[in-house]
Short mmCIF file of C-alpha atoms and ligand atoms in Angstrom, two decimals:
data_model
loop_
_atom_site.label_atom_id
_atom_site.label_comp_id
_atom_site.label_asym_id
_atom_site.label_seq_id
_atom_site.Cartn_x
_atom_site.Cartn_y
_atom_site.Cartn_z
CA MET A 209 11.54 140.62 62.03
CA SER A 210 7.78 140.98 62.35
CA ASN A 211 6.40 141.13 65.86
CA THR A 212 3.08 139.62 64.90
CA ALA A 213 2.05 136.23 63.59
CA GLU A 214 -0.74 135.77 61.08
CA LEU A 215 -3.31 133.02 61.15
CA SER A 216 -5.66 132.42 58.26
CA VAL A 217 -8.75 130.43 59.05
CA ASP A 218 -12.20 130.28 57.44
CA GLY A 219 -11.07 132.81 54.83
CA LYS A 220 -10.11 135.46 57.37
CA THR A 221 -6.66 136.53 58.54
CA TYR A 222 -5.92 137.36 62.15
CA GLN A 223 -2.85 138.83 63.77
CA PHE A 224 -1.38 137.71 67.08
CA PRO A 225 1.46 139.39 68.95
CA ILE A 226 4.83 137.68 69.25
CA VAL A 227 6.28 137.68 72.74
CA GLU A 228 10.04 137.38 73.19
CA GLY A 229 11.78 136.24 76.37
CA SER A 230 15.08 137.53 77.76
CA GLU A 231 16.88 134.61 76.08
CA GLN A 232 15.17 135.28 72.72
CA GLU A 233 12.67 132.47 73.07
CA LYS A 234 9.62 133.36 71.02
CA ALA A 235 5.95 132.66 71.54
CA ILE A 236 2.77 133.55 69.74
CA ASP A 237 0.42 135.14 72.26
CA ILE A 238 -2.93 133.50 71.58
CA SER A 239 -4.74 134.78 74.67
CA ASN A 240 -7.41 136.30 72.39
CA LEU A 241 -7.54 133.43 69.90
CA ARG A 242 -10.94 132.10 70.89
CA ASP A 243 -12.50 135.53 71.27
CA GLN A 244 -11.33 136.51 67.81
CA THR A 245 -11.68 133.29 65.83
CA GLY A 246 -13.89 130.92 67.82
CA TYR A 247 -11.06 128.36 67.73
CA VAL A 248 -8.95 126.95 70.54
CA THR A 249 -5.57 125.19 70.21
CA LEU A 250 -5.10 121.45 70.71
CA ASP A 251 -1.72 120.47 72.19
CA LYS A 252 -1.79 117.18 74.07
CA GLY A 253 0.86 116.99 76.75
CA TYR A 254 1.40 120.77 76.27
CA LYS A 255 4.40 120.05 74.04
CA ASN A 256 4.18 123.50 72.41
CA THR A 257 2.31 125.47 75.04
CA GLY A 258 3.94 128.17 77.10
CA ALA A 259 1.70 128.23 80.15
CA THR A 260 3.33 131.24 81.79
CA GLN A 261 6.11 133.82 81.68
CA SER A 262 8.59 133.03 84.40
CA ALA A 263 11.80 134.68 85.63
CA ILE A 264 13.04 131.71 87.68
CA THR A 265 14.68 129.04 85.53
CA PHE A 266 16.02 129.09 81.98
CA LEU A 267 16.39 125.87 80.08
CA ASP A 268 17.59 125.35 76.52
CA GLY A 269 16.97 121.74 75.60
CA GLU A 270 18.83 121.90 72.29
CA GLN A 271 22.03 123.24 73.82
CA GLY A 272 21.75 121.48 77.18
CA ILE A 273 21.64 124.70 79.22
CA LEU A 274 20.06 125.01 82.66
CA ARG A 275 20.23 128.19 84.76
CA TYR A 276 18.55 129.28 87.96
CA ARG A 277 17.94 133.04 87.98
CA GLY A 278 20.74 133.43 85.43
CA TYR A 279 23.37 131.30 87.22
CA SER A 280 24.55 128.17 85.40
CA ILE A 281 23.78 124.83 86.99
CA GLU A 282 27.45 123.89 86.60
CA ASP A 283 28.54 126.89 88.69
CA LEU A 284 25.86 126.40 91.32
CA ALA A 285 26.54 122.66 91.67
CA ALA A 286 30.26 123.30 92.10
CA LYS A 287 30.19 126.39 94.33
CA ALA A 288 26.86 126.94 96.06
CA ASN A 289 25.09 125.34 98.94
CA PHE A 290 21.53 124.10 98.78
CA LEU A 291 19.99 126.64 101.16
CA GLY A 292 21.67 129.48 99.25
CA VAL A 293 20.20 128.07 96.02
CA ALA A 294 16.79 127.79 97.69
CA TYR A 295 17.02 131.47 98.67
CA LEU A 296 18.10 132.37 95.13
CA LEU A 297 15.14 130.56 93.59
CA ILE A 298 12.59 131.88 96.05
CA TYR A 299 13.78 135.49 96.41
CA GLY A 300 15.55 136.07 93.08
CA GLU A 301 19.10 136.86 94.28
CA LEU A 302 21.90 135.00 96.01
CA PRO A 303 21.77 135.89 99.70
CA ASN A 304 24.49 137.99 101.32
CA GLN A 305 25.90 136.66 104.59
CA GLN A 306 23.31 138.34 106.79
CA GLN A 307 20.41 137.27 104.56
CA TYR A 308 21.75 133.73 104.54
CA GLN A 309 22.02 133.58 108.31
CA GLU A 310 18.53 135.00 108.80
CA PHE A 311 17.11 132.55 106.26
CA GLU A 312 18.82 129.58 107.91
CA LYS A 313 17.68 130.75 111.33
CA SER A 314 14.08 131.18 110.27
CA ILE A 315 14.11 127.65 108.82
CA GLN A 316 15.67 126.24 111.98
CA SER A 317 13.10 128.05 114.13
CA HIS A 318 10.37 126.02 112.38
CA SER A 319 12.10 122.68 112.56
CA GLN A 320 9.88 121.09 115.25
CA VAL A 321 7.10 119.04 113.66
CA LYS A 322 3.91 118.84 115.74
CA GLU A 323 3.29 115.64 117.63
CA GLY A 324 -0.10 115.18 115.97
CA MET A 325 1.73 114.74 112.67
CA GLN A 326 3.51 111.71 114.14
CA THR A 327 0.12 110.26 115.07
CA ILE A 328 -1.05 110.61 111.47
CA LEU A 329 2.15 108.98 110.21
CA ASN A 330 1.76 106.08 112.61
CA GLY A 331 -1.71 105.43 111.18
CA PHE A 332 -0.21 104.33 107.86
CA PRO A 333 0.62 100.64 107.34
CA GLN A 334 4.26 99.76 108.03
CA ASP A 335 5.19 99.20 104.37
CA THR A 336 3.53 102.34 102.95
CA HIS A 337 5.54 103.94 100.16
CA PRO A 338 7.21 107.03 101.65
CA MET A 339 5.91 109.29 98.86
CA ILE A 340 2.37 108.61 100.12
CA GLU A 341 3.37 109.62 103.63
CA LEU A 342 5.25 112.65 102.38
CA SER A 343 2.37 114.09 100.36
CA SER A 344 -0.21 113.23 103.03
CA LEU A 345 1.76 114.83 105.84
CA VAL A 346 2.54 117.94 103.83
CA ASN A 347 -1.17 118.27 103.12
CA ALA A 348 -1.87 117.70 106.82
CA LEU A 349 0.31 120.71 107.70
CA SER A 350 -2.59 122.96 106.59
CA ALA A 351 -4.68 121.43 109.38
CA PHE A 352 -2.05 122.33 111.98
CA TYR A 353 -1.56 125.83 110.55
CA PRO A 354 -5.08 126.86 109.47
CA ASP A 355 -4.02 130.44 108.72
CA SER A 356 -2.58 128.90 105.56
CA TYR A 357 -6.12 128.66 104.13
CA ASN A 358 -6.41 132.38 104.12
CA GLU A 359 -3.52 134.06 102.41
CA LYS A 360 -4.43 137.48 103.77
CA ALA A 361 -4.48 136.30 107.35
CA GLY A 362 -1.48 134.01 107.04
CA ASP A 363 2.18 134.90 106.68
CA THR A 364 3.38 133.16 103.53
CA GLU A 365 7.04 133.52 104.52
CA GLU A 366 6.38 131.57 107.70
CA HIS A 367 4.82 128.74 105.71
CA VAL A 368 7.76 128.79 103.30
CA ALA A 369 10.28 128.46 106.15
CA ARG A 370 8.18 125.76 107.81
CA LEU A 371 7.97 123.66 104.66
CA LEU A 372 11.71 123.89 104.03
CA ALA A 373 12.35 123.01 107.66
CA GLN A 374 9.88 120.17 108.01
CA LEU A 375 9.96 118.28 104.70
CA PRO A 376 13.31 116.61 105.54
CA THR A 377 12.06 115.80 109.04
CA ILE A 378 8.88 114.21 107.69
CA ALA A 379 10.97 112.23 105.18
CA ALA A 380 13.31 110.99 107.92
CA TRP A 381 10.36 110.09 110.18
CA SER A 382 8.88 108.02 107.37
CA TYR A 383 12.19 106.14 107.00
CA LYS A 384 12.49 105.58 110.75
CA LYS A 385 8.94 104.27 110.92
CA ALA A 386 9.63 101.78 108.11
CA LYS A 387 12.74 100.61 110.03
CA GLY A 388 10.84 100.42 113.31
CA GLN A 389 13.26 102.89 114.91
CA ALA A 390 12.64 105.92 117.12
CA THR A 391 12.75 109.30 115.42
CA VAL A 392 15.77 111.58 115.79
CA GLN A 393 15.08 115.22 116.60
CA PRO A 394 16.32 117.95 114.23
CA ASN A 395 19.67 119.40 115.28
CA ASN A 396 19.94 123.14 114.68
CA ASN A 397 23.71 123.03 115.04
CA LEU A 398 23.97 121.17 111.77
CA ASP A 399 23.66 122.50 108.24
CA TYR A 400 20.57 121.54 106.20
CA CYS A 401 22.00 118.40 104.54
CA SER A 402 23.87 117.16 107.63
CA ASN A 403 20.75 117.62 109.75
CA PHE A 404 18.76 115.47 107.33
CA LEU A 405 21.45 112.76 107.35
CA SER A 406 21.54 112.83 111.13
CA MET A 407 17.75 112.41 111.34
CA MET A 408 17.91 109.55 108.81
CA PHE A 409 20.90 107.59 110.02
CA GLY A 410 21.45 108.71 113.60
CA GLN A 411 19.97 106.90 116.60
CA ALA A 412 17.81 108.69 119.15
CA GLY A 413 19.91 109.79 122.12
CA GLU A 414 23.22 109.09 120.40
CA GLU A 415 25.55 111.51 118.67
CA TYR A 416 25.84 110.92 114.93
CA LYS A 417 28.96 111.88 113.02
CA VAL A 418 28.03 113.03 109.53
CA ASP A 419 30.49 112.04 106.79
CA PRO A 420 31.34 115.29 104.95
CA VAL A 421 31.64 113.38 101.65
CA VAL A 422 28.05 112.20 102.05
CA ALA A 423 26.77 115.66 103.06
CA GLU A 424 28.55 117.27 100.10
CA ALA A 425 27.18 114.72 97.63
CA LEU A 426 23.67 115.27 98.98
CA ASN A 427 24.13 119.04 98.69
CA THR A 428 25.06 118.66 95.00
CA LEU A 429 22.15 116.35 94.24
CA LEU A 430 19.63 118.65 95.91
CA ILE A 431 20.95 121.65 93.97
CA LEU A 432 20.68 119.75 90.68
CA HIS A 433 17.05 118.95 91.40
CA ALA A 434 16.03 122.34 92.81
CA ASP A 435 14.04 123.62 89.84
CA HIS A 436 13.30 122.69 86.26
CA GLU A 437 10.78 125.25 85.03
CA GLN A 438 7.31 124.06 83.94
CA ASN A 439 7.64 120.28 84.36
CA CYS A 440 4.72 118.05 85.40
CA SER A 441 4.96 118.53 89.18
CA THR A 442 5.74 122.25 88.99
CA SER A 443 2.84 122.82 86.60
CA THR A 444 0.71 120.88 89.07
CA VAL A 445 1.81 123.12 91.95
CA ARG A 446 1.03 126.22 89.90
CA LEU A 447 -2.30 124.86 88.65
CA VAL A 448 -3.50 123.83 92.10
CA GLY A 449 -2.24 127.12 93.55
CA SER A 450 -4.02 129.08 90.82
CA SER A 451 -7.34 128.15 92.44
CA GLN A 452 -5.90 129.88 95.55
CA ALA A 453 -5.43 126.58 97.31
CA ASN A 454 -2.88 127.05 100.08
CA LEU A 455 0.85 126.40 99.80
CA TYR A 456 0.80 123.05 101.65
CA ALA A 457 -2.06 121.70 99.53
CA SER A 458 -0.33 122.84 96.35
CA ILE A 459 3.04 121.31 97.28
CA SER A 460 1.34 118.10 98.37
CA ALA A 461 -0.21 117.86 94.89
CA GLY A 462 3.23 118.45 93.36
CA ILE A 463 4.68 115.60 95.41
CA ASN A 464 2.03 113.27 94.03
CA ALA A 465 2.76 114.38 90.46
CA LEU A 466 6.48 113.84 91.04
CA TRP A 467 5.93 110.28 92.22
CA GLY A 468 4.94 108.98 88.75
CA PRO A 469 7.54 106.74 87.07
CA LEU A 470 7.72 108.98 84.00
CA HIS A 471 8.71 111.92 86.24
CA GLY A 472 10.61 111.80 89.56
CA GLY A 473 9.64 108.18 90.21
CA ALA A 474 12.03 107.24 87.40
CA ASN A 475 15.02 107.31 89.79
CA GLN A 476 13.62 104.34 91.71
CA GLU A 477 12.70 102.58 88.44
CA VAL A 478 16.26 103.02 87.11
CA ILE A 479 17.90 101.19 89.99
CA GLU A 480 15.28 98.46 89.89
CA MET A 481 15.86 98.10 86.14
CA LEU A 482 19.66 97.97 86.60
CA GLU A 483 19.23 95.33 89.31
CA ASP A 484 16.99 93.30 86.99
CA ILE A 485 19.61 93.49 84.22
CA LYS A 486 22.31 92.40 86.67
CA ALA A 487 20.20 89.48 87.94
CA ASP A 488 19.54 88.51 84.31
CA GLY A 489 23.26 88.13 83.59
CA GLY A 490 24.09 91.75 82.70
CA ASP A 491 23.11 91.48 79.03
CA VAL A 492 22.52 95.18 78.29
CA ALA A 493 21.96 94.59 74.56
CA LYS A 494 18.88 92.50 75.37
CA TYR A 495 17.34 95.41 77.33
CA VAL A 496 18.26 97.94 74.66
CA ASP A 497 16.42 95.72 72.16
CA MET A 498 13.41 95.46 74.46
CA ALA A 499 13.30 99.26 74.77
CA LYS A 500 13.54 99.63 71.00
CA ASN A 501 10.39 97.56 70.77
CA ALA A 502 8.67 99.56 73.48
CA LYS A 503 5.37 99.43 71.63
CA GLN A 504 5.31 95.61 71.80
CA THR A 505 7.21 95.01 75.03
CA GLY A 506 5.87 98.02 76.99
CA PHE A 507 9.44 98.40 78.30
CA ARG A 508 11.22 101.76 78.39
CA LEU A 509 14.76 102.45 79.46
CA PHE A 510 14.12 104.39 82.63
CA GLY A 511 16.46 107.34 83.03
CA PHE A 512 16.51 107.90 79.27
CA GLY A 513 14.78 110.60 77.27
CA HIS A 514 13.43 113.97 78.23
CA ARG A 515 10.61 116.13 77.01
CA VAL A 516 12.82 119.17 76.67
CA TYR A 517 16.47 118.04 76.47
CA LYS A 518 17.15 116.86 72.94
CA ASN A 519 20.93 116.96 73.13
CA PHE A 520 22.03 116.12 76.65
CA ASP A 521 20.76 116.75 80.16
CA PRO A 522 23.40 118.96 81.84
CA ARG A 523 22.37 117.58 85.23
CA ALA A 524 23.11 114.03 84.07
CA LYS A 525 26.62 115.06 83.00
CA ILE A 526 27.36 116.46 86.48
CA ILE A 527 25.78 113.48 88.22
CA LYS A 528 27.68 110.90 86.18
CA LYS A 529 30.96 112.48 87.21
CA ALA A 530 29.77 112.85 90.82
CA ALA A 531 28.80 109.16 90.88
CA ASP A 532 32.36 108.16 90.01
CA ASP A 533 33.81 110.60 92.57
CA VAL A 534 31.47 109.74 95.42
CA LEU A 535 31.73 105.98 94.99
CA SER A 536 35.52 106.11 94.91
CA LYS A 537 35.72 108.49 97.92
CA LEU A 538 33.37 106.25 99.89
CA GLY A 539 35.16 103.12 98.70
CA VAL A 540 31.89 101.70 97.34
CA ASN A 541 32.06 99.25 94.47
CA ASP A 542 28.56 99.05 93.02
CA PRO A 543 28.34 96.64 90.06
CA VAL A 544 25.23 98.42 88.75
CA LEU A 545 27.40 101.48 87.98
CA GLU A 546 29.20 99.40 85.35
CA ILE A 547 25.89 98.12 84.01
CA ALA A 548 24.61 101.71 83.82
CA LYS A 549 27.69 102.79 81.87
CA GLY A 550 27.38 99.82 79.52
CA LEU A 551 23.70 100.55 78.97
CA GLU A 552 24.41 104.21 78.27
CA GLU A 553 27.11 103.32 75.76
CA ALA A 554 24.96 100.74 74.00
CA ALA A 555 22.01 103.13 73.79
CA LEU A 556 24.05 106.11 72.63
CA ASN A 557 25.42 104.03 69.77
CA ASP A 558 22.06 102.77 68.67
CA ASP A 559 20.15 104.53 65.93
CA TYR A 560 16.82 104.12 67.74
CA PHE A 561 18.03 106.30 70.63
CA VAL A 562 20.16 108.63 68.50
CA SER A 563 17.37 109.38 66.01
CA ARG A 564 14.89 110.05 68.81
CA LYS A 565 17.42 112.16 70.71
CA LEU A 566 17.15 109.99 73.80
CA TYR A 567 19.99 110.64 76.28
CA PRO A 568 20.47 109.78 79.95
CA ASN A 569 18.52 112.18 82.13
CA VAL A 570 19.01 113.36 85.72
CA ASP A 571 17.52 110.16 87.09
CA PHE A 572 19.89 107.77 85.33
CA TYR A 573 22.86 108.06 87.69
CA SER A 574 21.30 109.78 90.72
CA GLY A 575 20.04 106.51 92.23
CA ILE A 576 23.53 105.05 92.17
CA ILE A 577 24.76 107.95 94.31
CA TYR A 578 21.75 107.81 96.65
CA ARG A 579 22.41 104.13 97.14
CA ALA A 580 26.08 104.75 97.90
CA LEU A 581 24.93 107.30 100.51
CA GLY A 582 22.84 104.60 102.17
CA ILE A 583 19.44 105.89 100.98
CA PRO A 584 17.02 103.02 100.36
CA THR A 585 15.54 102.73 96.86
CA ASN A 586 11.99 103.65 97.82
CA MET A 587 13.29 106.94 99.29
CA PHE A 588 14.95 108.13 96.05
CA THR A 589 11.93 110.10 94.86
CA VAL A 590 11.56 111.56 98.36
CA LEU A 591 15.08 112.99 97.96
CA PHE A 592 14.04 114.43 94.59
CA ALA A 593 11.07 116.09 96.35
CA ILE A 594 13.29 117.62 99.05
CA GLY A 595 15.52 119.00 96.29
CA ARG A 596 12.60 120.29 94.19
CA LEU A 597 10.81 121.98 97.11
CA PRO A 598 12.43 125.44 96.71
CA GLY A 599 11.58 125.41 93.00
CA TRP A 600 7.94 124.56 93.69
CA ILE A 601 7.76 127.30 96.33
CA ALA A 602 9.39 129.87 94.02
CA GLN A 603 6.99 129.00 91.20
CA TRP A 604 3.95 129.08 93.48
CA LYS A 605 4.96 132.48 94.85
CA GLU A 606 5.66 133.87 91.38
CA MET A 607 2.29 132.65 90.14
CA ARG A 608 0.53 134.37 93.06
CA ALA A 609 2.62 137.56 92.83
CA THR A 610 1.89 138.01 89.14
CA LYS A 611 -1.81 137.35 89.84
CA GLU A 612 -2.15 134.66 87.23
CA PRO A 613 -5.74 133.65 86.50
CA ILE A 614 -7.02 130.25 87.55
CA GLY A 615 -5.64 127.56 85.22
CA ARG A 616 -8.41 126.06 83.17
CA PRO A 617 -7.58 124.43 79.81
CA ARG A 618 -10.16 123.91 77.07
CA GLN A 619 -10.90 120.65 75.28
CA ILE A 620 -12.27 119.34 72.02
CA TYR A 621 -15.25 117.23 72.92
CA VAL A 622 -15.38 113.92 71.00
CA GLY A 623 -18.13 112.10 72.93
CA SER A 624 -21.77 111.34 72.06
CA THR A 625 -23.97 114.10 70.80
CA LEU A 626 -27.35 114.71 72.45
CA ARG A 627 -29.34 111.54 73.08
CA ASP A 628 -32.59 110.71 74.84
CA PHE A 629 -32.45 109.36 78.38
CA LYS A 630 -33.73 105.77 78.75
CA ALA A 631 -35.23 104.56 82.01
CA LEU A 632 -33.33 101.72 83.73
CA ALA A 633 -36.02 99.17 82.83
CA ASP A 634 -35.70 100.04 79.12
CA ARG A 635 -31.90 99.68 78.88
N1 LIG B 1319 13.01 104.19 76.23
C1 LIG B 1319 12.63 103.80 74.99
N2 LIG B 1319 11.99 104.61 74.12
C2 LIG B 1319 11.71 105.84 74.52
C3 LIG B 1319 12.07 106.32 75.80
C4 LIG B 1319 12.74 105.44 76.66
N3 LIG B 1319 13.10 105.84 77.89
N4 LIG B 1319 11.66 107.60 75.94
C5 LIG B 1319 11.05 107.92 74.78
N5 LIG B 1319 11.09 106.87 73.92
C6 LIG B 1319 10.61 106.84 72.54
C7 LIG B 1319 9.09 106.73 72.48
O1 LIG B 1319 8.66 105.39 72.43
C8 LIG B 1319 8.80 107.49 71.21
O2 LIG B 1319 9.09 106.66 70.12
P1 LIG B 1319 8.24 106.75 68.76
O3 LIG B 1319 8.54 108.09 68.18
O4 LIG B 1319 8.72 105.60 67.93
O5 LIG B 1319 6.79 106.62 69.15
C9 LIG B 1319 9.82 108.62 71.20
O6 LIG B 1319 10.93 108.10 71.94
C10 LIG B 1319 9.34 109.92 71.84
O7 LIG B 1319 8.87 109.61 73.16
P2 LIG B 1319 7.69 110.38 73.90
O8 LIG B 1319 7.16 109.48 74.98
O9 LIG B 1319 6.73 110.91 72.89
O10 LIG B 1319 8.51 111.60 74.51
P3 LIG B 1319 8.00 112.53 75.66
O11 LIG B 1319 8.70 113.82 75.48
O12 LIG B 1319 6.51 112.56 75.70
O13 LIG B 1319 8.48 111.77 77.00
C11 LIG B 1319 9.77 111.06 78.84
C12 LIG B 1319 9.57 112.15 77.76
C13 LIG B 1319 10.82 111.52 79.83
C14 LIG B 1319 8.42 110.87 79.60
C15 LIG B 1319 10.18 109.73 78.15
O14 LIG B 1319 11.42 109.91 77.48
C16 LIG B 1319 10.27 108.58 79.14
O15 LIG B 1319 9.26 107.92 79.40
N6 LIG B 1319 11.49 108.29 79.71
C17 LIG B 1319 11.64 107.27 80.74
C18 LIG B 1319 11.17 107.80 82.09
C19 LIG B 1319 12.18 108.77 82.69
O16 LIG B 1319 13.37 108.52 82.72
N7 LIG B 1319 11.66 109.89 83.22
C20 LIG B 1319 12.49 110.89 83.91
C21 LIG B 1319 12.52 112.20 83.18
S1 LIG B 1319 13.80 113.31 83.78
C22 LIG B 1319 13.35 113.64 85.43
C23 LIG B 1319 12.17 114.52 85.52
O17 LIG B 1319 12.33 115.75 85.41
O18 LIG B 1319 11.07 114.01 85.73
#
């Protein structure tokens, strides 16, 4: 097979190298396209654009494959723990026992969030959406650790450990503030997931017994969300970081990107949609029809479809099974689970969804588990952010380590051509 691609334009033929990844994915390297031809590419939504070469996550949307650093998501979800997966993503290998202990210790040693951060949080109105507080407080961390502005002066590893340590604390603080309850201090005797649950659901000054079923379910969900290559929020983190903005500022931007309902915000939308269907008598066919007429109704089935998965989302498969397991272990009977299953079945048997390759995605069943764990709906996307944090960090570090240039797409200008300025009085 040829290792160059030819492009003929304006009567001339140009050659561009073909780049092949370790899983035989192929790309045409057009880095010199404009220099050679004067043309740029136009690819709205970057549907065909490989923005980087990355060694972190492999995803095959046709076959429904997802791997972190070569390990299958099925294996990791069944056998690993979230901190081990975070280490794997960030440092490239699964930690041995000593590396794991040191990693956990360094995270625990950064678990205390500065008091000034609480003051900032308290300045937000009571009913502020927690994603606003999360992104704002993560951004604010740069103010408390100003060495983060200057990569050379600062210790990146310290910022990495601090972010992993403090994001769950900030999330739990935001929840406590909304409930009007006192915050619960981090407990370094607990593992990562149990500590988060204790800060969320414990009461200050009282011992909180973490249900191992809940901690295990959370562990699985966080692993499933830990990375997903160049999605909207990860591309945001890399793009912001490419200007050499600091880690906190870059992650804060990623949190904002994640919040959108077409991305991580979909998990909240799914539960709200399922509740609406339930309140409306549970007629799933009506909602499938509305989604089929999305152009007229403006209604989409949240939790369905994916830019890359055109067969099935392997995370959704694991989550659907986990939802059944967790609800039965916890003795929770959530009627929206049945509505979700009915909706899935109706959609998967409908030509509109089949022909467009629209399948349930990671967000379709995750909310049902979060709800069974006692997480309020407006915190679902916050949980996604806690899960995605190691992926964002790994991608940010990779982008810096490989010295990627500042991200700066081109455009095709379609506005007015040159016109004469008219004074205000003449307009
Ligand atoms: N319900 C109804 N129709 C849909 C849906 C949906 N959920 N998703 C896509 N379509 C239709 C769309 O109208 C279009 O139809 P047509 O060809 O007739 O114009 C076709 O399918 C292709 O859609 P698209 O918007 O061009 O596809 P995309 O790759 O740009 O968008 C998506 C991917 C995930 C944004 C989209 O499927 C969607 O909006 N889904 C609902 C939101 C959601 O669940 N997001 C979570 C994604 S997974 C978690 C994450 O990583 O963020």
